[in-house]
mmCIF file of C-alpha atoms in Angstrom:
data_model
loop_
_atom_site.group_PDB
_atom_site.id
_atom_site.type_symbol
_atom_site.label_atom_id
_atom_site.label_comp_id
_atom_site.label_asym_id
_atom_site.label_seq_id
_atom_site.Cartn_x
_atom_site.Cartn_y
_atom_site.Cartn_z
ATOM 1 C CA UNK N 1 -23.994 146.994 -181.706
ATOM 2 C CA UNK N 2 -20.713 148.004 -182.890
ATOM 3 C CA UNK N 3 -19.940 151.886 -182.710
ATOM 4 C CA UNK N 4 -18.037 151.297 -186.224
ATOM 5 C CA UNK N 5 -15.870 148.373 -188.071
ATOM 6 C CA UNK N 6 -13.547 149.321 -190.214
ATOM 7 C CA UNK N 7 -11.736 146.897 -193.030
ATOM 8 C CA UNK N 8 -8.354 147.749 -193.458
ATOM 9 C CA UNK N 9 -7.162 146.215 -197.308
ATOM 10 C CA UNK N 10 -6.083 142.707 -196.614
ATOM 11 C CA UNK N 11 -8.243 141.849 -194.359
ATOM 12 C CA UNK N 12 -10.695 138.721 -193.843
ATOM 13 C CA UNK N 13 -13.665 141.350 -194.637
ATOM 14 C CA UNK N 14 -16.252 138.960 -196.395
ATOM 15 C CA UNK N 15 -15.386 135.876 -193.009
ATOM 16 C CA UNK N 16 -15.719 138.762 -190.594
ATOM 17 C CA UNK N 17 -18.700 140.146 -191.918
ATOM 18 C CA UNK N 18 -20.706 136.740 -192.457
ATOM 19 C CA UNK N 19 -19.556 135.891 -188.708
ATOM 20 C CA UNK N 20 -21.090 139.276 -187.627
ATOM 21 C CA UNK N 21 -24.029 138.816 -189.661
ATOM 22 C CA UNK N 22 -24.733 135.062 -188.418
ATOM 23 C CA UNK N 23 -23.913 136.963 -184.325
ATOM 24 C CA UNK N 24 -26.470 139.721 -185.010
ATOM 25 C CA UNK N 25 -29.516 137.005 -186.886
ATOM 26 C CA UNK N 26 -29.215 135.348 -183.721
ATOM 27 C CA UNK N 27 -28.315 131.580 -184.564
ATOM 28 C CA UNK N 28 -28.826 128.934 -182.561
ATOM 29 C CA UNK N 29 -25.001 127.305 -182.867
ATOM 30 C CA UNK N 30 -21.574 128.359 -182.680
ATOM 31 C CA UNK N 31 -19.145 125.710 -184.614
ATOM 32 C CA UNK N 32 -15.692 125.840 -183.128
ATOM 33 C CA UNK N 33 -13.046 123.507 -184.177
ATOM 34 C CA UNK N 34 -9.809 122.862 -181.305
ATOM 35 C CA UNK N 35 -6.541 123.189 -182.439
ATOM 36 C CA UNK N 36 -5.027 119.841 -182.631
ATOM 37 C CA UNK N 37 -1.679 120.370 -180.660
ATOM 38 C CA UNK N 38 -2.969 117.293 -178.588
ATOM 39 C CA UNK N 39 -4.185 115.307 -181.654
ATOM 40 C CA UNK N 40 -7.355 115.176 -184.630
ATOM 41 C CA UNK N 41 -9.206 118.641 -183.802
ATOM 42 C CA UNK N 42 -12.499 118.084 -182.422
ATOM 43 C CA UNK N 43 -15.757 120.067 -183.408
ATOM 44 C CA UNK N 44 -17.633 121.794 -180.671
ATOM 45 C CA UNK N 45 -21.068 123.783 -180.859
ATOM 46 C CA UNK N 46 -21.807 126.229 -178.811
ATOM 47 C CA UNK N 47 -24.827 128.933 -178.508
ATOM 48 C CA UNK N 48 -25.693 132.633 -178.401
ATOM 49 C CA UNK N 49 -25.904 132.636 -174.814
ATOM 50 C CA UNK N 50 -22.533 130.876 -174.335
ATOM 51 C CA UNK N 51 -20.553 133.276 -176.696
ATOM 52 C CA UNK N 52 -22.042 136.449 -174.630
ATOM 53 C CA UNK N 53 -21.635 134.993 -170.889
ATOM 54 C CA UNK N 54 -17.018 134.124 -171.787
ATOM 55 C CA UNK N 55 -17.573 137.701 -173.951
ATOM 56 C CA UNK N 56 -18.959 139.746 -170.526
ATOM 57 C CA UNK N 57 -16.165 138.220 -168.225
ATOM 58 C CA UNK N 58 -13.414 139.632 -170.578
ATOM 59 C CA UNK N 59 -15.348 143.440 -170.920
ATOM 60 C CA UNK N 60 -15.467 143.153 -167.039
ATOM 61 C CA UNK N 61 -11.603 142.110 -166.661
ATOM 62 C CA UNK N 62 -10.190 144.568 -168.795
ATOM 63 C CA UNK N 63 -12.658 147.306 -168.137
ATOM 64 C CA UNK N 64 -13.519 147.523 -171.783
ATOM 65 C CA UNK N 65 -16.374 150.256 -173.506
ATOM 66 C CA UNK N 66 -18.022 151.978 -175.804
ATOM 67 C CA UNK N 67 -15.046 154.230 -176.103
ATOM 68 C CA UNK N 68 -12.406 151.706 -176.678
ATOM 69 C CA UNK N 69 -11.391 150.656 -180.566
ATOM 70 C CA UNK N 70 -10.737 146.797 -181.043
ATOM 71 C CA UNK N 71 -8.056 145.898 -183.168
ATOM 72 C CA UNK N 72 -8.772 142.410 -185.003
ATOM 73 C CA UNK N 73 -5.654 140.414 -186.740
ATOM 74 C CA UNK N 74 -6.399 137.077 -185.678
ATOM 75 C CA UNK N 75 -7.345 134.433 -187.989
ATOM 76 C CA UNK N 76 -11.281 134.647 -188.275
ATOM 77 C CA UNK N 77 -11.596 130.811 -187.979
ATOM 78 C CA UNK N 78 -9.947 130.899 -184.510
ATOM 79 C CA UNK N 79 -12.087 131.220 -181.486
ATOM 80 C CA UNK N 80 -10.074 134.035 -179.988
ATOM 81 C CA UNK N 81 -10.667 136.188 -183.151
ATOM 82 C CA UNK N 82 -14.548 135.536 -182.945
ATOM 83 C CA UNK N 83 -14.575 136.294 -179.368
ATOM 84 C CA UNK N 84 -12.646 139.142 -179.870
ATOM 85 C CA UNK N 85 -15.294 140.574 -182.139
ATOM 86 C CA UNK N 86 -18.445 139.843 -179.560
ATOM 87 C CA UNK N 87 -16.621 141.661 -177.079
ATOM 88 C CA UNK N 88 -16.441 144.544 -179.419
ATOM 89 C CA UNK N 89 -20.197 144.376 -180.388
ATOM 90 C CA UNK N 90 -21.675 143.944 -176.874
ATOM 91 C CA UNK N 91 -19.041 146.926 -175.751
ATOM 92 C CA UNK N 92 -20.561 149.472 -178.447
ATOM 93 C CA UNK N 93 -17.008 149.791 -179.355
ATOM 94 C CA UNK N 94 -15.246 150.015 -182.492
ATOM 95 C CA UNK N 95 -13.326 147.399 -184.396
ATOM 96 C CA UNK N 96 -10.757 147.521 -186.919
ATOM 97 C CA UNK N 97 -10.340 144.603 -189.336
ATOM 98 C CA UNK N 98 -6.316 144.065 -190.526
ATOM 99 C CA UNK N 99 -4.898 142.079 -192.285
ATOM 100 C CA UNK N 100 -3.551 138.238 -190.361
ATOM 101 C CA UNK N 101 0.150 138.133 -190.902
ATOM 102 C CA UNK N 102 3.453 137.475 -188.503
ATOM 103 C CA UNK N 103 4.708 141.210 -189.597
ATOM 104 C CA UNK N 104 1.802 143.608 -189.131
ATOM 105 C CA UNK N 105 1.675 147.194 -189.413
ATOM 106 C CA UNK N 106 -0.419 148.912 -186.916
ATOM 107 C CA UNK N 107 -2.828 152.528 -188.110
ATOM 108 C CA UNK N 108 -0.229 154.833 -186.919
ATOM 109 C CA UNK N 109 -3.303 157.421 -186.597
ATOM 110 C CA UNK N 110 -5.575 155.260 -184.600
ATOM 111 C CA UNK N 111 -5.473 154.740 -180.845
ATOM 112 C CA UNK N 112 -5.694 150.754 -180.415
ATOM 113 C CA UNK N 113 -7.138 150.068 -176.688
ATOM 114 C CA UNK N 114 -7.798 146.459 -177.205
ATOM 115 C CA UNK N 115 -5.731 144.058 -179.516
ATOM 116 C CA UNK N 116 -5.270 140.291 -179.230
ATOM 117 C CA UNK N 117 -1.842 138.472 -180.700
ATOM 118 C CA UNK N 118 0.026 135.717 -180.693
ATOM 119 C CA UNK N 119 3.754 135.953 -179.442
ATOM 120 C CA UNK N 120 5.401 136.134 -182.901
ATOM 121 C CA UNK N 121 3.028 139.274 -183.541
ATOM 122 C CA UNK N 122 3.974 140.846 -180.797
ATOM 123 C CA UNK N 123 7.879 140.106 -180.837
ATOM 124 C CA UNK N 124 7.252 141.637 -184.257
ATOM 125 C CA UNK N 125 5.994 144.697 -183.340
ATOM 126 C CA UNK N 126 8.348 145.275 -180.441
ATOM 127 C CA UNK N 127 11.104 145.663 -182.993
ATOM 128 C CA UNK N 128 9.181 147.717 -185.447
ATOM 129 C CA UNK N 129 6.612 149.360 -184.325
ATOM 130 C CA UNK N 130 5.759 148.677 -180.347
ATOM 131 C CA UNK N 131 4.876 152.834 -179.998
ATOM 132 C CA UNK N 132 1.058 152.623 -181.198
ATOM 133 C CA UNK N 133 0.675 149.723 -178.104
ATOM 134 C CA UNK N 134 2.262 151.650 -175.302
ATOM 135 C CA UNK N 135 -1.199 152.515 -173.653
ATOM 136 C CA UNK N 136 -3.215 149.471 -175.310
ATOM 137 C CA UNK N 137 -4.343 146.257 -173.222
ATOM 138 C CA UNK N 138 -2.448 143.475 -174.870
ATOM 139 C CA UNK N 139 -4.094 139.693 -174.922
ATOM 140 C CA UNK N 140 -1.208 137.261 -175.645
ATOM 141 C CA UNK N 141 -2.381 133.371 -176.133
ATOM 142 C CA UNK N 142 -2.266 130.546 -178.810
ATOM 143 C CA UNK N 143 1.324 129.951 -178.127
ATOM 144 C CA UNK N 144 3.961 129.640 -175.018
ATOM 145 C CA UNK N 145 6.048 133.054 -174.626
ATOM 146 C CA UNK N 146 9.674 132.638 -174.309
ATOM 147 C CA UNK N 147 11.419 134.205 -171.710
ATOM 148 C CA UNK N 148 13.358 136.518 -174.186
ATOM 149 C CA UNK N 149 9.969 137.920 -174.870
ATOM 150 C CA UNK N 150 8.547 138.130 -171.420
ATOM 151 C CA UNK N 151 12.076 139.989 -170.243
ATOM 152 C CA UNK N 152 11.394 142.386 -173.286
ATOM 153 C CA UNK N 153 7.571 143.116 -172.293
ATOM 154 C CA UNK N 154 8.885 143.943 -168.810
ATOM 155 C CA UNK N 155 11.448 146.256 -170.009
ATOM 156 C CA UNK N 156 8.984 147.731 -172.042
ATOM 157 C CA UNK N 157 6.669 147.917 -169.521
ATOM 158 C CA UNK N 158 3.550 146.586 -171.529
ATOM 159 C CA UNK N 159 0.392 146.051 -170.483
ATOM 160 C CA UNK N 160 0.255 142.279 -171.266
ATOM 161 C CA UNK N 161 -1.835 139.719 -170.271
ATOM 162 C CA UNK N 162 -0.998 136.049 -170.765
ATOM 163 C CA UNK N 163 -4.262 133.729 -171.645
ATOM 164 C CA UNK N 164 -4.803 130.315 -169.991
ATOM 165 C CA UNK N 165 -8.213 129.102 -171.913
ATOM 166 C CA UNK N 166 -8.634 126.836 -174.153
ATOM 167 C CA UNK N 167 -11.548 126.004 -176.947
ATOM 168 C CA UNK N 168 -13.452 124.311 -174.908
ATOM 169 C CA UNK N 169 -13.935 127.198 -172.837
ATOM 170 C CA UNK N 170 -14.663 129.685 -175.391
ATOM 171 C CA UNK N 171 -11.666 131.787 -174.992
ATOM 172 C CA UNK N 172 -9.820 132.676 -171.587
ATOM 173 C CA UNK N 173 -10.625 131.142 -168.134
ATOM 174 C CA UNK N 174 -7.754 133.179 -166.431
ATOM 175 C CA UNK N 175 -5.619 136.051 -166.711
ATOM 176 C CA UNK N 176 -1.929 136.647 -165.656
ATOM 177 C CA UNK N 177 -0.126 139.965 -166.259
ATOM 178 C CA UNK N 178 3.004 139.733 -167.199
ATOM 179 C CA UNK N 179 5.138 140.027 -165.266
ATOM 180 C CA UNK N 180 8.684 139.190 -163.299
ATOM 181 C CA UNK N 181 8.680 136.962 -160.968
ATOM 182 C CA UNK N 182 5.169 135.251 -163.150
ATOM 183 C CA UNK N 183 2.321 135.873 -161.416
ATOM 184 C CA UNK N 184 0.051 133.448 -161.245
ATOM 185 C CA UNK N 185 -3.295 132.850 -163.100
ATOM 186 C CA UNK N 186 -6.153 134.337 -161.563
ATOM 187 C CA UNK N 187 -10.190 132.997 -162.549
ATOM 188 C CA UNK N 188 -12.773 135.445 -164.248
ATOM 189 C CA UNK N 189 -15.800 135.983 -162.424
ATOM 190 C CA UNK N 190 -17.659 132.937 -161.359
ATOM 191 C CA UNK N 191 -14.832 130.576 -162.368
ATOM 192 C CA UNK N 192 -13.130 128.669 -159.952
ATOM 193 C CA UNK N 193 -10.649 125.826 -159.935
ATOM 194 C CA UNK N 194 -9.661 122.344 -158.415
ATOM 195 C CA UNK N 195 -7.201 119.771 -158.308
ATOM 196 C CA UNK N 196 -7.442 116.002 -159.717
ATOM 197 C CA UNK N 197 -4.329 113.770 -159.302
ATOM 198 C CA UNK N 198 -2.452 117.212 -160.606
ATOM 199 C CA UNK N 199 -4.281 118.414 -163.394
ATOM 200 C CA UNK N 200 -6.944 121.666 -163.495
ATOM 201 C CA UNK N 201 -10.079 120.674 -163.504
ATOM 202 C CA UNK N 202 -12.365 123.790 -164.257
ATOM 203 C CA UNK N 203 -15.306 124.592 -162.393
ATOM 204 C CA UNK N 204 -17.749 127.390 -164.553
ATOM 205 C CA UNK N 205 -21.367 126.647 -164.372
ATOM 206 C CA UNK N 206 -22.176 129.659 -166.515
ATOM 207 C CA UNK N 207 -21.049 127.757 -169.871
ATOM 208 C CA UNK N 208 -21.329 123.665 -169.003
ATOM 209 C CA UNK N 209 -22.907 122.159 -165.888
ATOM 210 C CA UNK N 210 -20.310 119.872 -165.422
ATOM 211 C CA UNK N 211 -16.914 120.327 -164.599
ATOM 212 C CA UNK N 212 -14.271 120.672 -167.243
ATOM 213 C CA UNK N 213 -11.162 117.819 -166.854
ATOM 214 C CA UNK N 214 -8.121 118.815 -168.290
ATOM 215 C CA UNK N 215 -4.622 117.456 -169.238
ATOM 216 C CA UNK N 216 -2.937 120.273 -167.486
ATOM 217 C CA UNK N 217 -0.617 119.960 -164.671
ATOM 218 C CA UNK N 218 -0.418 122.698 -161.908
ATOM 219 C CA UNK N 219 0.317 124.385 -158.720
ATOM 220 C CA UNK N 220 -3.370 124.750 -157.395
ATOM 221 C CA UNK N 221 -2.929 127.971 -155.012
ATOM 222 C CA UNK N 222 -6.702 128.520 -154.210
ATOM 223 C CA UNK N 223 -9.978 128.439 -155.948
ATOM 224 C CA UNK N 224 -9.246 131.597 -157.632
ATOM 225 C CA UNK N 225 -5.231 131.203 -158.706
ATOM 226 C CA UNK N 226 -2.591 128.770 -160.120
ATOM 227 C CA UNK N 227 0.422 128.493 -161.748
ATOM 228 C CA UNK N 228 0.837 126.081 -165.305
ATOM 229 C CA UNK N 229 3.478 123.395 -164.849
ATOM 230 C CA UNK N 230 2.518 121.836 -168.387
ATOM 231 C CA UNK N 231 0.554 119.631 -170.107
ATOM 232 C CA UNK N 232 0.156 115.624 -169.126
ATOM 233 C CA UNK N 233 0.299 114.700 -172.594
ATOM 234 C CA UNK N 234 3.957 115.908 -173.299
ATOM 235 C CA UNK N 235 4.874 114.718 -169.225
ATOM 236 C CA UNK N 236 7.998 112.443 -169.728
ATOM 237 C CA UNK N 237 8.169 109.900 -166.846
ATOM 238 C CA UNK N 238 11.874 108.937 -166.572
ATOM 239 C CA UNK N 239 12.620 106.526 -164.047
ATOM 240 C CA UNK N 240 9.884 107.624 -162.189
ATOM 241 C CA UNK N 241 10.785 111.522 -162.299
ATOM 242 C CA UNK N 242 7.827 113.718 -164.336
ATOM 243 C CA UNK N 243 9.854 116.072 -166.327
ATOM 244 C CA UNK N 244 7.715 118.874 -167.889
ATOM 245 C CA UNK N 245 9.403 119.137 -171.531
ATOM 246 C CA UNK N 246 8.088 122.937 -172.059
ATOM 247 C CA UNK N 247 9.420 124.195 -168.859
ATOM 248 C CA UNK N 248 12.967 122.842 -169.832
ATOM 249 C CA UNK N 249 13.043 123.941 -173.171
ATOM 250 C CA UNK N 250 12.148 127.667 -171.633
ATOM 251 C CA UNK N 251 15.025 127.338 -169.034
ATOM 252 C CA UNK N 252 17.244 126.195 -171.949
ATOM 253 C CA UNK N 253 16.352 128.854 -174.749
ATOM 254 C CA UNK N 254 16.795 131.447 -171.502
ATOM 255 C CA UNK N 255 20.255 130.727 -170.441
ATOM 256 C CA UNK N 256 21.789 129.614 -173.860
ATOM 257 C CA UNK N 257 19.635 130.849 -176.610
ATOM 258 C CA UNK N 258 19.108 127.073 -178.504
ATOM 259 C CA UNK N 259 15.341 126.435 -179.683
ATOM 260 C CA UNK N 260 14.722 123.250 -178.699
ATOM 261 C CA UNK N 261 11.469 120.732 -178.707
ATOM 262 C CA UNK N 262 12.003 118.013 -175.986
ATOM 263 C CA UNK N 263 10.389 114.754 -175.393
ATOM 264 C CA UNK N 264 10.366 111.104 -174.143
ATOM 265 C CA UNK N 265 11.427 108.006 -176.207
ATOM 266 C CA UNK N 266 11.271 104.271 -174.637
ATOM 267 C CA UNK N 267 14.059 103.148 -173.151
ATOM 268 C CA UNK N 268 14.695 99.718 -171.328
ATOM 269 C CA UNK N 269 16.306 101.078 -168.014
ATOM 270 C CA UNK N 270 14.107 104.139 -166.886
ATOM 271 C CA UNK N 271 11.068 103.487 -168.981
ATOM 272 C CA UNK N 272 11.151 106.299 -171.050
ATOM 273 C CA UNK N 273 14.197 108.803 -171.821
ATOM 274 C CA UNK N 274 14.288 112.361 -172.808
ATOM 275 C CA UNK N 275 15.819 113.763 -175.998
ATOM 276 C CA UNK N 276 15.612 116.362 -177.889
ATOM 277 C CA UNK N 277 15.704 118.353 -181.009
ATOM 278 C CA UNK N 278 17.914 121.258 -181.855
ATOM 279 C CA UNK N 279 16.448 123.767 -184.444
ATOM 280 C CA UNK N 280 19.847 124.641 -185.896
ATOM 281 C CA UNK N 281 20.802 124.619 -190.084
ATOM 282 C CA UNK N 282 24.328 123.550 -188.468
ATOM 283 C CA UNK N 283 25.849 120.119 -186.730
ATOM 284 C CA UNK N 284 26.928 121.366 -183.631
ATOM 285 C CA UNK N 285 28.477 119.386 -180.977
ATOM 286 C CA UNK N 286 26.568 119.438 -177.229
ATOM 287 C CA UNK N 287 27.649 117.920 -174.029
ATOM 288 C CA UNK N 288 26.392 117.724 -170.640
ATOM 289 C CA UNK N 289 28.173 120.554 -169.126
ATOM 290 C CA UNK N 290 26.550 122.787 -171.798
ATOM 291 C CA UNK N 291 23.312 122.773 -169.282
ATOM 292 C CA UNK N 292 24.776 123.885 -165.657
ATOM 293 C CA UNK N 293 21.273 125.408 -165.162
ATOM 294 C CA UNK N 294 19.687 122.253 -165.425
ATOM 295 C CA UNK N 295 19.239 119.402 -162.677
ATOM 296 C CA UNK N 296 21.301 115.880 -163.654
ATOM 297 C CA UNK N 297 18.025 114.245 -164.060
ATOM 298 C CA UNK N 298 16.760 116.968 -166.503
ATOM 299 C CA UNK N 299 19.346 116.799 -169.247
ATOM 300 C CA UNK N 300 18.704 115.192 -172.223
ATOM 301 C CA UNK N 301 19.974 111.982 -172.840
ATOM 302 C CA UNK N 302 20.373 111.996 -176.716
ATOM 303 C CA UNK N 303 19.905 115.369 -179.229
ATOM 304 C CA UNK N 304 19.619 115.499 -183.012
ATOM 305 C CA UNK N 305 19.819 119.067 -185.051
ATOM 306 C CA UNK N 306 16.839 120.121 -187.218
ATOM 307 C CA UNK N 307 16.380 122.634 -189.828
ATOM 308 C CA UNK N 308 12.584 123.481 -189.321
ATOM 309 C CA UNK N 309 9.722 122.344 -186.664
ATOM 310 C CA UNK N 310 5.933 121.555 -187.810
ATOM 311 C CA UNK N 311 3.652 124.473 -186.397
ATOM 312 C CA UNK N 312 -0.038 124.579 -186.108
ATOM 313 C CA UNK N 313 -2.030 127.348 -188.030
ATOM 314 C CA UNK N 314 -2.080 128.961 -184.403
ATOM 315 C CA UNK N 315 1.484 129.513 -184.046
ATOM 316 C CA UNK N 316 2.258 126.257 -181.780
ATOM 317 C CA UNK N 317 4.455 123.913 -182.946
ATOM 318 C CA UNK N 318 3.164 121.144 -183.914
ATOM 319 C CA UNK N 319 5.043 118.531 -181.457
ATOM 320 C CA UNK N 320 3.484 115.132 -182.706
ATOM 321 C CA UNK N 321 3.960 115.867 -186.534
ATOM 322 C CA UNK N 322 7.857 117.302 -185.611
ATOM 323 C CA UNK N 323 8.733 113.616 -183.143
ATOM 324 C CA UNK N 324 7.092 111.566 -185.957
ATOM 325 C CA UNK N 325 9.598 113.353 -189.031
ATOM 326 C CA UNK N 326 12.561 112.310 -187.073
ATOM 327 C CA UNK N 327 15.549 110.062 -188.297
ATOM 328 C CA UNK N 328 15.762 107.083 -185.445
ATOM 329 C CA UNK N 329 19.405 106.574 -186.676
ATOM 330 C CA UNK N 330 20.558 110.160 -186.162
ATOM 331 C CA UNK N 331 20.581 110.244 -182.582
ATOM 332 C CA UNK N 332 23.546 111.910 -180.710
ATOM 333 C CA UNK N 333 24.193 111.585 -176.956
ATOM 334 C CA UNK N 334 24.922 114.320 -174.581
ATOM 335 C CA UNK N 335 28.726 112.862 -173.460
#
């Protein structure tokens, strides 16, 4: 039972409550809809049960109670915002509803101990207002964070934690704090990890009896910890080298500051080629020795600049809907 929840004006106050009120009657199913960065979302059901046993590993992570305040600005349809409330309620802690924007204004007379955002939030709220966070635990997830971002948390010295779950697993499976060098991601209780032919295949018995198969490459460590290369889907194979397009486009945002969305196109001699797309409302003019921090192999073949990327309603950009809204004819090769 929740010590308090507060609605703050703007909020999602009559989704929030019916979500609390459909928690506390005890129903039988959960609906939870993925987020389509991979494709059609897919419904999921899950119960009661399932919701409390991801909600307990999180409370025992982050060392969360009854005295902590929860601050909610996540949109209520997401399962990171409804898991974000269970956690409150089987804490005894108090929540605070606000309002879900990019540019949010923080109580400036409440002490926030918990708060889950995305990395635009948070960017946001390092230039305006980072202050009311400087003792809170910070969830980031739903998006990649750029390196500009994770140098500024650093600096900062926030207590961030980057999310590796997915919806599937109601919520996170791992933790990493942020940190430089990255650390990696290390399992919640009773979670463990293997290895298939690359990809993370998720062992946690508490929520499925089977293991979970996923699409996502990485450095298997141990049973406990991994690093994320990237996910299979967006793996270009060029001439029989994987290149991992969201690594890349960090390393290039990093060293020259261009937003970028890479990814493979056929091509006759090495099977597929990578190009990419330069979010830019100018023409500019790119060559090869414009990348010095990337390998040969990992420069782009062919570019084309783009006013605007698709993005999901969870902050990702939406790759598939952004490749298919490109001109063929407009390509420009990296000379």
């Amino acid at each position: 039972m929740f010590k308090e929840v507060i609605y703050l004006p703007g909020s999602q106050e009559i989704e929030i409550a019916s979500f609390i009120k459909e928690y506390q009657n005890n129903s039988s199913e959960f609906s939870f809809f993925t987020s389509g960065s991979t494709g059609t979302p897919k419904k999921l059901i899950f119960s009661k049960d399932q919701l409390d046993v991801s909600a307990k590993k999180s409370i025992t992570y982050f060392q969360l109670d009854e005295s902590h305040t929860f601050y909610l600005c996540l949109d209520i349809n997401t399962v990171a915002a409804k898991m974000l409330i269970v956690r409150a309620y089987l804490c005894g802690a108090s929540l605070i509803c606000g309002p879900v924007k990019k540019e949010i204004n923080l109580p400036k007379e409440v002490k926030i101990d918990f708060i889950s955002l995305v990395p635009i939030q948070l960017k946001f709220l390092i230039e305006k207002n980072i202050e009311s966070l400087r003792k809170s635990k910070i969830l980031i997830g739903g998006a990649s964070i750029s390196t500009e971002l994770i140098n500024q948390i650093v600096s900062l010295d926030l207590n961030c934690f980057q999310s590796f779950g997915m919806t599937e697993t109601l919520s996170h499976v791992a933790l990493r704090k942020i940190s430089f060098p990255a650390l990696p991601y290390q399992a919640l209780s009773n979670i463990r990890f293997s290895i298939s032919d690359t990809c993370l295949i998720i062992h946690y018995p508490e929520l499925q009896d089977t293991p979970i198969v996923t699409n996502d490459e990485i450095l298997l460590i141990d049973e406990q910890h991994f690093h994320w290369k990237g996910r299979r889907d967006f793996v270009v194979n060029s001439g029989g080298v994987k290149l991992h397009p969201a690594d890349i486009e960090d390393r290039i945002y990093e060293n020259s500051g261009l937003k970028t969305l890479l990814f493979g196109i056929s091509d006759n001699e090495l099977g597929e080629k990578l190009v990419m797309l330069v979010l830019t409302n100018n023409s500019i003019n790119l060559q090869k020795s414009d990348f010095p921090f990337l390998l040969p192999f990992e420069i782009p073949k062919q570019y084309q600049c783009v006013a605007s990327f698709f993005y999901l309603p969870n902050e990702k950009t939406d790759r598939i809907k952004t490749q298919l809204a490109i001109k063929e004819n407009e390509w420009r090769t990296l000379l």
